[in-house]
CSV table of C-alpha atoms in Angstrom, one decimal:
chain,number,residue,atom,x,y,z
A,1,UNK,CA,0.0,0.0,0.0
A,2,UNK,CA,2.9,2.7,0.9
A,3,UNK,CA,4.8,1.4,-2.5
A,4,UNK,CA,1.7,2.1,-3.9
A,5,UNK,CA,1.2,5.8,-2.6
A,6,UNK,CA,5.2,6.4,-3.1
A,7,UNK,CA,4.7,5.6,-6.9
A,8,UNK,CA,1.4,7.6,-7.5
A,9,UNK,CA,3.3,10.4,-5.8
A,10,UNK,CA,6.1,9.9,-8.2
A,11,UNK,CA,3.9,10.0,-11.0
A,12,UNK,CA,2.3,13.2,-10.1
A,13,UNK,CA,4.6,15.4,-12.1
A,14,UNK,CA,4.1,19.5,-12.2
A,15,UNK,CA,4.7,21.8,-15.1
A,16,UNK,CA,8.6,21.8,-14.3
A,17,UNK,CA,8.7,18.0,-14.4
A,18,UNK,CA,6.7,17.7,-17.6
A,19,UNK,CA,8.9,20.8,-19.1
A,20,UNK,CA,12.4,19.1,-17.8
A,21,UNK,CA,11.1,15.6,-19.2
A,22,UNK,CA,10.8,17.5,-22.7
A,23,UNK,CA,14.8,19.1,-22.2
A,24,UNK,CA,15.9,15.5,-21.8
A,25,UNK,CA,14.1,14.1,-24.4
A,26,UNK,CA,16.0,13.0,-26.9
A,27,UNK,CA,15.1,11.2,-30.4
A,28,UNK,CA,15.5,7.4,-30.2
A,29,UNK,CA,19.1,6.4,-31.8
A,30,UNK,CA,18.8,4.0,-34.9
A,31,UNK,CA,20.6,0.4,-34.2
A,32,UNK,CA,22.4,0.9,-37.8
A,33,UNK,CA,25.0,-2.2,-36.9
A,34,UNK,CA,25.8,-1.6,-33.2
A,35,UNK,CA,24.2,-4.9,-32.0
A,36,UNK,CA,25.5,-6.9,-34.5
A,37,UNK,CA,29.2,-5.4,-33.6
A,38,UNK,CA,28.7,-5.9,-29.8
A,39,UNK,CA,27.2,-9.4,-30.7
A,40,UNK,CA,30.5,-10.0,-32.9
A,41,UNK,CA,32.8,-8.8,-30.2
A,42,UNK,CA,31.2,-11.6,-27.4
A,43,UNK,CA,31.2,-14.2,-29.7
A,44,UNK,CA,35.1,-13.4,-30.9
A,45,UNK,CA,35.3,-13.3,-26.7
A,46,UNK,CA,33.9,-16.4,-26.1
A,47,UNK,CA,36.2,-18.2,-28.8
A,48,UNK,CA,39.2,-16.5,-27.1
A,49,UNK,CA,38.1,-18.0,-23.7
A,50,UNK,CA,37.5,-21.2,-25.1
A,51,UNK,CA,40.9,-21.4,-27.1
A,52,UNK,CA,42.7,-20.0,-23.9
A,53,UNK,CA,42.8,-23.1,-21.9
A,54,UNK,CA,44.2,-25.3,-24.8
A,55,UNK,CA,46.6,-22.8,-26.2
A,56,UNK,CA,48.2,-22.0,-23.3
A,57,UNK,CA,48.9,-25.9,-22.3
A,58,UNK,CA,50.5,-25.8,-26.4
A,59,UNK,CA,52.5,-23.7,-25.3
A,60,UNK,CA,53.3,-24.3,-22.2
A,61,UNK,CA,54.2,-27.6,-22.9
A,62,UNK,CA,56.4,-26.6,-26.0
A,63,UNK,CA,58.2,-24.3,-23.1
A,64,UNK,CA,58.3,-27.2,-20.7
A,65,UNK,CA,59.6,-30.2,-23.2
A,66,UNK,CA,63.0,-29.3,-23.1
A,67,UNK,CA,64.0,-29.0,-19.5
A,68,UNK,CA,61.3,-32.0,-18.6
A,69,UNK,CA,63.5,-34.1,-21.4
A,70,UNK,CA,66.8,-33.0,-19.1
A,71,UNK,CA,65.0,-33.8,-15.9
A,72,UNK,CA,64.6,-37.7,-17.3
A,73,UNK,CA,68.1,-37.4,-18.4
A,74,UNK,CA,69.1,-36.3,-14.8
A,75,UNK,CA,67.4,-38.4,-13.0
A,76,UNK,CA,67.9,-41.5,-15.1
A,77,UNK,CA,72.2,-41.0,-14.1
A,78,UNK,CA,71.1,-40.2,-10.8
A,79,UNK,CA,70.2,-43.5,-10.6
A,80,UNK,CA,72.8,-45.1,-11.9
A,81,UNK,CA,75.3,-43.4,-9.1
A,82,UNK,CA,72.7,-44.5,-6.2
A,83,UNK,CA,73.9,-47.5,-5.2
A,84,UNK,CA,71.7,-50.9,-6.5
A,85,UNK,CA,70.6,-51.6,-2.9
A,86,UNK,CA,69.2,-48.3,-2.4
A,87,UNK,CA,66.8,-48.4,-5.6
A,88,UNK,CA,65.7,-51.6,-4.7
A,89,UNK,CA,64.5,-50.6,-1.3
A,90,UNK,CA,63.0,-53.9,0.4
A,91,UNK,CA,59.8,-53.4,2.0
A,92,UNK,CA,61.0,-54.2,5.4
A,93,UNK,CA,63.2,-50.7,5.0
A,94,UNK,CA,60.7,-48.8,5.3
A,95,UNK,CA,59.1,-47.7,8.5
A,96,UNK,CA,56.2,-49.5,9.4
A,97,UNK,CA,53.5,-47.6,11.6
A,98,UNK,CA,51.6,-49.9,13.5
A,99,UNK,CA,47.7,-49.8,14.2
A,100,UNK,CA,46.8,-47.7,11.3
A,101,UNK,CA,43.6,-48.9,9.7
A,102,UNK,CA,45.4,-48.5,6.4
A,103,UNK,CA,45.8,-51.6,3.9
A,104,UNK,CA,50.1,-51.8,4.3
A,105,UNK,CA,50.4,-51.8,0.1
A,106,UNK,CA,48.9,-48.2,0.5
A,107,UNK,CA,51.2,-46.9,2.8
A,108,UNK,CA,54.0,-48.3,1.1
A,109,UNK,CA,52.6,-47.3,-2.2
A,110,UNK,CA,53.0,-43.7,-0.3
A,111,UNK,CA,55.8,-44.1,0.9
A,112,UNK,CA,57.6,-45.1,-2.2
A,113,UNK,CA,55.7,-42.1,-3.3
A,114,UNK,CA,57.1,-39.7,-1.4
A,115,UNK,CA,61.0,-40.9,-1.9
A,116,UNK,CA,60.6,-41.0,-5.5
A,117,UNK,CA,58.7,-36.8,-4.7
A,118,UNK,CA,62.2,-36.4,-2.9
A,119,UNK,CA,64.6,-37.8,-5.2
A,120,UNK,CA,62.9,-35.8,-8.2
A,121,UNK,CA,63.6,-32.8,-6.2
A,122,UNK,CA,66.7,-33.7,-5.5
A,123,UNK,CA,67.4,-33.9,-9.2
A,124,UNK,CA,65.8,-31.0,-10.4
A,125,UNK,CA,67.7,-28.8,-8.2
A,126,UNK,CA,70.8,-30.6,-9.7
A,127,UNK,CA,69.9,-29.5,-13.0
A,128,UNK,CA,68.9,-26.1,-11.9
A,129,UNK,CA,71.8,-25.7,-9.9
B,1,UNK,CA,26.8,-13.5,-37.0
B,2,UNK,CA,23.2,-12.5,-38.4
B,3,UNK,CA,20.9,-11.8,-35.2
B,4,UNK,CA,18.2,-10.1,-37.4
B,5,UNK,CA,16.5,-13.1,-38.7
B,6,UNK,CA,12.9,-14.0,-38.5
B,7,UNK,CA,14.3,-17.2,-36.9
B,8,UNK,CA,16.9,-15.5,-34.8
B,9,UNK,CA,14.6,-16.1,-31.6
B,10,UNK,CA,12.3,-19.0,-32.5
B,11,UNK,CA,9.6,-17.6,-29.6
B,12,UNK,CA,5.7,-16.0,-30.3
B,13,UNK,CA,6.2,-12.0,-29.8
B,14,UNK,CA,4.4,-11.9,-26.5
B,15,UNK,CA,6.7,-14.3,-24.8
B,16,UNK,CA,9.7,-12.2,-26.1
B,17,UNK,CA,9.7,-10.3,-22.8
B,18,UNK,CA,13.4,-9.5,-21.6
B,19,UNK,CA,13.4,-12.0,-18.5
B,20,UNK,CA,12.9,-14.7,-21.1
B,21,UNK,CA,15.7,-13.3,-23.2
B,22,UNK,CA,18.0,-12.9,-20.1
B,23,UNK,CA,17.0,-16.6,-19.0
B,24,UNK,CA,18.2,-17.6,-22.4
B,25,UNK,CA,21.5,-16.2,-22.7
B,26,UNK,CA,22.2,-16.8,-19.4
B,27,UNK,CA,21.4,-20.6,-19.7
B,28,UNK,CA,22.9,-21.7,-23.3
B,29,UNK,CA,25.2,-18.5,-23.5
B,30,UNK,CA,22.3,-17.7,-26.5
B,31,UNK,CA,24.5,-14.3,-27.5
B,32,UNK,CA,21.7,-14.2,-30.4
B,33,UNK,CA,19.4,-13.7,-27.4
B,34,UNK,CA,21.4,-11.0,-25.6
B,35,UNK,CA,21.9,-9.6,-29.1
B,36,UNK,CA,17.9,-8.6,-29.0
B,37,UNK,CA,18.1,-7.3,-25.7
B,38,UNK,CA,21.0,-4.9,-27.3
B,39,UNK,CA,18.5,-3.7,-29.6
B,40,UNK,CA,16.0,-3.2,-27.5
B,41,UNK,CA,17.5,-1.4,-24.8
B,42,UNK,CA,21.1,0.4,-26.6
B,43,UNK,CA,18.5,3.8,-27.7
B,44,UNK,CA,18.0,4.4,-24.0
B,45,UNK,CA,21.9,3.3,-22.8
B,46,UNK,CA,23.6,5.1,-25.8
B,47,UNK,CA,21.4,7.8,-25.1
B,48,UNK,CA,22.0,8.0,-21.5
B,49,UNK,CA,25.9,7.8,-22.4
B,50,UNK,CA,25.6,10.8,-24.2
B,51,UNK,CA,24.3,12.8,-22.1
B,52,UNK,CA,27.0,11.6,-19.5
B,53,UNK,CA,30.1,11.8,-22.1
B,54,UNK,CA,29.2,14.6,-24.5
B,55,UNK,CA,31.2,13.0,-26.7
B,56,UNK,CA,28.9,11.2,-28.9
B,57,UNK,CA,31.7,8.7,-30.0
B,58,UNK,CA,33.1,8.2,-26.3
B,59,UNK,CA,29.6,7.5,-25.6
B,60,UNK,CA,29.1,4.6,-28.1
B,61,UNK,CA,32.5,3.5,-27.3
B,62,UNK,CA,31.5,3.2,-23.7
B,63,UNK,CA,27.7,1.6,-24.7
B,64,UNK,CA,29.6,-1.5,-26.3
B,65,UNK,CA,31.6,-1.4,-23.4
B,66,UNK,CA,28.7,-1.5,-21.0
B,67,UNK,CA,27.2,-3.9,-22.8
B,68,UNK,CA,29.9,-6.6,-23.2
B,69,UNK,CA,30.1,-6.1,-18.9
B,70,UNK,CA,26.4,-6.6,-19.3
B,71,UNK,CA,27.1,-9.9,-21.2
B,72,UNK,CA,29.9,-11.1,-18.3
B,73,UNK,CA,28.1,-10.1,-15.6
B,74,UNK,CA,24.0,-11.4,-16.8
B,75,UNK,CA,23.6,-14.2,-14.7
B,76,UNK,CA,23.6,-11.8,-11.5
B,77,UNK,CA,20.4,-10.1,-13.3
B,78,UNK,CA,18.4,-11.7,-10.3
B,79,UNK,CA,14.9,-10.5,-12.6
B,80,UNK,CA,13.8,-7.9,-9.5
B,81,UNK,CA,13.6,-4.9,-11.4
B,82,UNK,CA,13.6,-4.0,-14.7
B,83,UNK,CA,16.6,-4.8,-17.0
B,84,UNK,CA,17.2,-1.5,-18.4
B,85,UNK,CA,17.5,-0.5,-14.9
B,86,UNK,CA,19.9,-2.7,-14.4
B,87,UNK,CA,21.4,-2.3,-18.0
B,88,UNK,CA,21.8,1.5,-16.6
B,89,UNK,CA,23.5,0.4,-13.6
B,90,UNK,CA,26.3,-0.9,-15.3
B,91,UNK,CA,26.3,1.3,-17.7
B,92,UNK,CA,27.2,4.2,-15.1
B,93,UNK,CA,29.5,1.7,-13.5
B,94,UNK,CA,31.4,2.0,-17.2
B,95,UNK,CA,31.1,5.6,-17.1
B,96,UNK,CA,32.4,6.0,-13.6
B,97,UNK,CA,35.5,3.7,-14.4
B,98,UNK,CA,36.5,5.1,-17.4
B,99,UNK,CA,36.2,8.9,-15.8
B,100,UNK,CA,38.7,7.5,-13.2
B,101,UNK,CA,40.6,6.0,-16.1
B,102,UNK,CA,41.2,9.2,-17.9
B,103,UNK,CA,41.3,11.2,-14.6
B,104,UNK,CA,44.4,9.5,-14.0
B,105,UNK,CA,45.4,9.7,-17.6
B,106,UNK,CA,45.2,13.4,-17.3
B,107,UNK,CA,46.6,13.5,-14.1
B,108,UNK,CA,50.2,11.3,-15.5
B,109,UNK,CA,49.9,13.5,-18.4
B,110,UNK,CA,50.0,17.0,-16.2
B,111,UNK,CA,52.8,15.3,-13.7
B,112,UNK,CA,55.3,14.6,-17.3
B,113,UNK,CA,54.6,18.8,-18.1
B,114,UNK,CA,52.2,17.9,-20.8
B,115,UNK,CA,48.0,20.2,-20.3
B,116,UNK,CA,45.8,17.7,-21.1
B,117,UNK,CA,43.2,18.5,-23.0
B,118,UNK,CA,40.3,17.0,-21.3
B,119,UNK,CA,38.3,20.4,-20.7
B,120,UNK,CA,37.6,20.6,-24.2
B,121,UNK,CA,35.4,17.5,-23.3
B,122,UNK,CA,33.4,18.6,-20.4
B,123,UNK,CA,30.1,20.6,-20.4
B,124,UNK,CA,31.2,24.3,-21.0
B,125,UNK,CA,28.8,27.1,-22.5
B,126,UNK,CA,31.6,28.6,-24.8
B,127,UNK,CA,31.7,25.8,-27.0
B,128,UNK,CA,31.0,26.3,-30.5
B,129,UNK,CA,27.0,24.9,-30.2
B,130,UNK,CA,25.6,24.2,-27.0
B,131,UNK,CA,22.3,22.7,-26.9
B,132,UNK,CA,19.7,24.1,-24.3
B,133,UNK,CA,20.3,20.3,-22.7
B,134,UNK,CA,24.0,20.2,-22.5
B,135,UNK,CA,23.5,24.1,-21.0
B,136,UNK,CA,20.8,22.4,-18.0
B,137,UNK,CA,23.4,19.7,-17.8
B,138,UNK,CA,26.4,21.8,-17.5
B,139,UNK,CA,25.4,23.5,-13.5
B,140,UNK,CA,24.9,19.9,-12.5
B,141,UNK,CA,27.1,17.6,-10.9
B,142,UNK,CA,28.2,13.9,-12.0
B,143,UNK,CA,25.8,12.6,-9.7
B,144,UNK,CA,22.7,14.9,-10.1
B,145,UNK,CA,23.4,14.6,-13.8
B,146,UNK,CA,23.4,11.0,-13.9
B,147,UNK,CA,20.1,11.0,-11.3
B,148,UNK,CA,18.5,13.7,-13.5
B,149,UNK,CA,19.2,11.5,-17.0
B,150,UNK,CA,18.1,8.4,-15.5
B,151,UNK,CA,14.8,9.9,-13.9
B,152,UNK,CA,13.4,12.6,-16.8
B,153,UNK,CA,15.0,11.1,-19.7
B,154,UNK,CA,15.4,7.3,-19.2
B,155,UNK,CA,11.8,7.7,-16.9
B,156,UNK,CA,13.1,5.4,-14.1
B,157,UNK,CA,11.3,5.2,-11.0
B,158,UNK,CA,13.0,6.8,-7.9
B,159,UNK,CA,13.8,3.0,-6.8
B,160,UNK,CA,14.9,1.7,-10.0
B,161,UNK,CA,17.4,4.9,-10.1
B,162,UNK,CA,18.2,3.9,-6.3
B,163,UNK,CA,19.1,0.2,-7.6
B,164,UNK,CA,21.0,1.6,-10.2
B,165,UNK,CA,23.2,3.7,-8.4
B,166,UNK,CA,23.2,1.6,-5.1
B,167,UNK,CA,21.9,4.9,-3.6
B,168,UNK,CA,18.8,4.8,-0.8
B,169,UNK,CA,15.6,6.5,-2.9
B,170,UNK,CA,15.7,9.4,-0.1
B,171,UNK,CA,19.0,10.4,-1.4
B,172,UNK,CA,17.7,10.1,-5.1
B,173,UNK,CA,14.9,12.3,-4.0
B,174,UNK,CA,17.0,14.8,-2.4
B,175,UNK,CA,19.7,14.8,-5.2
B,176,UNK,CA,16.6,15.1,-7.4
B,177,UNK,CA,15.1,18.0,-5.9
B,178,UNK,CA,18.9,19.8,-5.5
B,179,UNK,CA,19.4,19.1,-9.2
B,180,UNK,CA,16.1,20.7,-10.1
B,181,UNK,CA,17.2,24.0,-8.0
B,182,UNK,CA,20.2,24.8,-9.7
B,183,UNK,CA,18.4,24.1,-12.8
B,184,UNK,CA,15.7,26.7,-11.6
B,185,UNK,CA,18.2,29.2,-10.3
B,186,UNK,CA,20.2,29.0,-12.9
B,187,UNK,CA,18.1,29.2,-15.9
B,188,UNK,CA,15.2,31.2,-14.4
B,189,UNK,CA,12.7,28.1,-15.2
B,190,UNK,CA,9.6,30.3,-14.0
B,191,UNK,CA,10.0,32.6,-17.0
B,192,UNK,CA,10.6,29.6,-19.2
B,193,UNK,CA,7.6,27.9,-18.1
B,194,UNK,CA,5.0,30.3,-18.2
B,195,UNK,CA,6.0,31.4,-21.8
């Protein structure tokens, strides 16, 4: 009921409304090719977007190829200096936590995991260094 | 690329109501869709620009900026309201940002020696034709002058102006009223009026 009274209110308009509503008036602008050029720019944004993702892992990969070749290289004569007993860790190395309701091949699997993360790091700052 | 076609929007006219068209584009990224609501609603925007920019090129530059926003930022259209009150939202959100843009523009350009020449841009009554408009336009603020376009020439109610501008409709009313006394002070309006 108040929204209602507000907006009849607004609607009354005086002279000086009516008279500043005919200063503002301005003749409607024709189209003449505007929407089809806004239209054209979305759709050239659209294929950008979708040709971002893609691109970018080209290229990034092109980038990459070359020291991720190296890094193979590196870690491939890493290997070869770490002694033969060391590579082939047996499982009973490895630490074994007890009372962990965790199948043991997955925690080894993780634990392999996780010297394999470290010796990669180790390599790479080899080849960066 | 053609949005014109009979086809274009495969919909009876009566249904072709711009929620539908929003809920369209927003849902299969229909640009064909949005590309009605651009002709429906780029009279008023470009014509709001204009009255903002006084450049009429600026003014169309910033309308297919405003609407390419409008296409990013559709899907937070939440349908309360009407569009072109939203459309006029971000379109003063473009205006605003590209003022700051070229305020700081200006301002780089002044700090390396150079006088920019933004005035020649702005409302002033020595240019070489000034309409009666761009005169009324020229004592009013960036605010009152936005407020005053969107109110007696886009004919948005005090709320829809208030959504727009993220302003609360009592300020709207009082910029309103403000707006309309410089206008009367400054251009004598009684005379005007009564002949």
């Amino acid at each position: 009921m108040t929204s209602k009274i507000i907006n009849m209110a607004e609607k009354i308009r005086d002279a000086e409304d009516r008279m500043l509503e005919s200063l503002f008036a301005s003749e409607p602008i024709a189209d003449d090719g505007f929407s089809q050029r806004v239209v054209g720019r979305i759709r050239r944004r659209i294929w950008v977007r979708r040709l971002a993702l893609p691109v970018a892992m080209v290229i990034g990969g092109a980038i990459a190829i070359k020291p991720a070749s190296q890094l193979v290289v590196a870690a491939s004569k890493l290997l070869t200096v770490v002694p033969e007993e060391v590579v082939v860790t047996p499982a009973e190395w490895l630490p074994q936590v007890q009372g962990i309701a965790i199948s043991g091949s997955f925690l080894q699997t993780a634990i392999y995991g996780a010297v394999l993360l470290g010796v990669g790091l180790l390599g790479a700052r080899m080849l960066t260094e | 690329m053609e949005v014109h076609g009979a086809d274009a929007i495969a919909q009876p006219a009566t249904a072709r109501d711009d929620q539908y068209l929003v809920a369209r584009a927003v849902a299969s990224q229909d640009t064909a869709a949005f590309g009605e609501l651009i002709r429906r609603h780029q009279s008023q925007v470009r014509n709001f620009l204009r009255k903002l920019a006084a450049d009429p090129v600026e003014a169309d530059d910033l309308s297919q900026e405003a609407f390419l926003h409008a296409w990013d930022k559709l899907q937070t259209y939440s349908g309360r309201g009407s569009f072109i009150g939203w459309l006029l939202k971000v379109a003063y959100t473009t205006f605003l940002q590209s003022k700051r843009k070229s305020k700081r523009y200006a301002e780089v350009l002044n700090e390396a020696g150079h006088v920019a020449d933004m005035e020649s841009r702005s409302y002033t009554e020595d240019s070489e034709e000034v309409s009666d408009l761009e005169k009324l336009l020229a004592v009013l603020n960036e605010d009152e002058r936005a407020i005053m376009v969107m109110s007696y020439a886009c004919g948005l109610s005090h709320r829809e102006i208030g959504d727009a501008t993220g302003l609360p409709v009592g300020t709207i009313k009082s910029i309103i009223f403000r707006g309309k006394e410089k206008i009367r002070t400054s251009f004598d309006i009684k005379d005007h009026q009564h002949g």
